[in-house]
C-alpha positions as a printed Julia matrix, in Angstrom:
193×3 Matrix{Float64}:
  -3.82   43.41    8.76
  -6.13   42.93    5.7
  -2.97   41.72    4.22
  -3.23   38.79    6.84
  -7.15   38.53    6.06
  -6.7    38.46    2.1
  -3.77   36.22    3.35
  -6.41   33.57    5.32
  -8.63   34.62    2.29
  -6.91   32.97   -0.26
  -5.57   29.85    1.44
  -9.37   28.86    3.16
 -10.73   29.0    -0.61
  -7.72   26.73   -1.37
  -8.3    24.58    1.28
 -12.24   24.92    0.13
 -11.44   23.83   -3.19
  -9.31   20.59   -2.63
 -11.98   19.27   -0.87
 -14.39   20.25   -3.13
 -12.3    18.0    -6.17
 -11.85   14.97   -3.21
 -15.41   14.6    -2.51
 -16.54   14.84   -6.19
 -13.72   11.93   -7.35
 -14.85   10.13   -3.92
 -17.59    8.38   -5.61
 -15.53    6.61   -8.13
 -11.71    6.19   -7.0
  -9.95    3.26   -6.8
  -6.69    3.42   -5.25
  -4.15    0.41   -5.68
  -0.75    0.49   -4.58
   1.25   -1.56   -5.96
   1.57   -5.81   -3.98
   3.77   -6.54   -0.77
   5.94   -8.63    0.44
   5.25  -10.84    3.07
   6.87  -12.44    6.22
   7.08  -15.93    5.04
   7.64  -18.48    3.13
   5.19  -20.05    0.4
   4.28  -23.83    0.43
   5.79  -23.92   -3.6
   4.03  -25.07   -6.12
   2.68  -24.32   -9.15
   0.0   -20.95   -9.87
  -1.75  -19.63  -12.76
  -4.13  -16.52  -12.76
  -3.08  -12.96  -11.2
  -1.17  -13.88   -8.69
   2.22  -15.28   -9.84
   4.14  -15.74   -6.28
   3.06  -16.33   -4.03
   3.6   -14.46   -1.04
   3.1   -10.84   -2.75
  -0.58   -9.66   -1.58
  -2.59   -7.96   -3.92
  -5.3    -5.83   -2.83
  -7.56   -2.77   -3.7
 -10.3    -0.22   -2.2
 -13.15    0.82   -3.77
 -15.28    3.97   -2.18
 -18.39    3.06   -1.02
 -21.37    4.14   -0.14
 -21.93    4.31    4.39
 -24.48    2.19    5.72
 -25.78    3.08    8.39
 -27.89   -0.09    8.98
 -23.99   -2.17    9.27
 -22.78    1.07   10.78
 -20.86    1.31    7.68
 -18.84   -2.54    8.91
 -19.26   -5.49    7.25
 -18.15   -8.96    8.57
 -15.17  -10.08    6.3
 -16.72  -12.97    3.23
 -14.68  -15.36    1.29
 -15.18  -15.18   -2.55
 -14.28  -18.52   -3.79
 -15.57  -18.72   -7.85
 -16.2   -15.74  -10.14
 -20.71  -16.15   -9.49
 -20.11  -15.53   -5.62
 -17.84  -12.48   -7.05
 -20.6   -11.25   -9.6
 -23.34  -11.74   -7.29
 -21.92  -10.44   -3.71
 -19.33   -7.86   -4.64
 -20.25   -6.51   -7.97
 -23.33   -5.34   -7.47
 -21.21   -2.61   -4.65
 -18.84   -1.61   -7.49
 -18.77    1.61   -9.7
 -20.39    1.01  -13.57
 -16.5     1.43  -14.81
 -15.19   -0.52  -11.53
 -17.35   -3.56  -12.4
 -15.72   -4.21  -15.78
 -11.96   -3.95  -14.48
 -13.07   -6.77  -11.49
 -15.07   -8.55  -13.38
 -11.45   -9.34  -16.39
  -9.49   -9.72  -13.34
 -11.46  -12.09  -10.95
 -12.59  -14.26  -13.75
 -12.95  -18.1   -13.63
  -8.97  -18.48  -14.3
  -7.79  -16.75  -11.15
 -10.47  -18.31   -8.92
  -8.74  -21.73   -9.74
  -5.84  -21.04   -7.67
  -6.89  -18.29   -5.49
 -10.15  -16.14   -3.23
 -10.54  -13.28   -2.01
 -11.52  -11.13    1.48
 -13.99   -9.02    0.49
 -14.3    -6.28    3.78
 -15.52   -2.53    4.27
 -13.43   -0.09    6.62
 -14.94    3.12    7.15
 -12.57    6.54    8.16
 -13.44   10.15    9.6
 -12.57   11.23    6.18
 -12.2    11.27    2.61
  -8.62   12.23    2.48
  -7.55    8.87    4.52
  -6.66    6.93    1.52
  -6.55    2.84    3.06
  -4.19    0.31    2.67
  -3.37   -3.45    4.02
  -0.17   -2.97    5.71
   0.18   -6.75    6.51
  -1.34  -10.11    6.27
  -0.01  -13.16    8.91
  -1.14  -16.42    9.45
  -1.39  -15.97   13.66
  -2.28  -19.28   15.17
  -4.14  -20.59   12.01
  -6.4   -17.28   11.72
  -5.63  -15.11    8.2
  -5.24  -11.91    9.92
  -5.57   -8.74    7.39
  -4.32   -5.51    9.13
  -5.25   -2.27    7.18
  -4.53    1.18    8.04
  -4.96    4.86    6.44
  -3.03    7.91    5.24
  -2.86   10.85    3.87
  -0.79   12.49    1.27
  -0.74   16.24    1.75
  -2.35   18.47    4.05
  -5.59   18.43    3.52
  -7.73   16.64    5.72
 -11.9    16.43    5.59
 -14.76   16.27    8.07
 -16.47   13.52    6.61
 -16.77    9.97    7.17
 -15.88    7.15    3.75
 -16.91    3.38    4.2
 -14.37    1.79    1.03
 -14.59   -2.03    0.14
 -11.49   -4.01    0.79
 -10.66   -6.85   -1.99
  -7.78   -8.57   -0.89
  -7.2   -11.53   -3.11
  -4.4   -13.74   -1.56
  -3.21  -17.21   -3.35
  -4.96  -21.03   -2.03
  -1.36  -22.54   -1.75
  -0.26  -20.21    0.95
  -3.74  -18.91    3.2
  -5.89  -21.79    3.14
  -9.48  -21.22    1.61
 -11.12  -22.49    5.2
  -8.15  -21.02    7.69
 -10.88  -18.3     9.25
 -10.23  -14.73    8.8
  -9.47  -11.57   11.26
  -9.13   -7.6     9.77
  -7.76   -5.68   12.22
  -7.48   -1.83   11.96
  -9.38    2.03   12.54
 -12.9     1.05   11.78
 -12.27   -2.21   10.39
 -14.85   -4.66   10.17
 -13.5    -8.11   12.25
 -13.89  -11.42   11.97
 -15.78  -14.46    9.43
 -17.39  -16.83   10.71
 -16.09  -20.83   10.12
 -18.82  -22.37    8.57
 -19.91  -25.32   10.72
């Protein structure tokens, strides 16, 4: 019986240590999975900037502070210039992430690309957010967000992430409405009239 108690105590200690490590790394965690292929064909043309293939979707997530006023959700926003990116997105990132993002999303990038920016909140800090698809659904760009857990660690802390999806202007029209769906995702970007 003492042997089982020692094993249980050791497992609990390991679980607490893993949760502590996950929480300490969460403030500056940047998750950038490899680009994914979309199902549709490109419209063609020359592309410069960061994205060289209109069919590839580049995305990243940055862990940010939970906003109690919005409940961790914001409407998706379209960013079309380095100036807008600097004003609306950079202030929400950690210092380390700001440097990398300002280099990546510069004026050259925005010549042929734009960004969809949104927030998602998961009930566990162990969930790693990812974009599972980007589709044109009746003229609306629909970004589907999911989450995965690597390993058996599951924490009871909520985690909010700022999602940044880079889209090529040749394939994804800048003026198209955007809908972000998935667990705890923001919703629909409203068209300016």
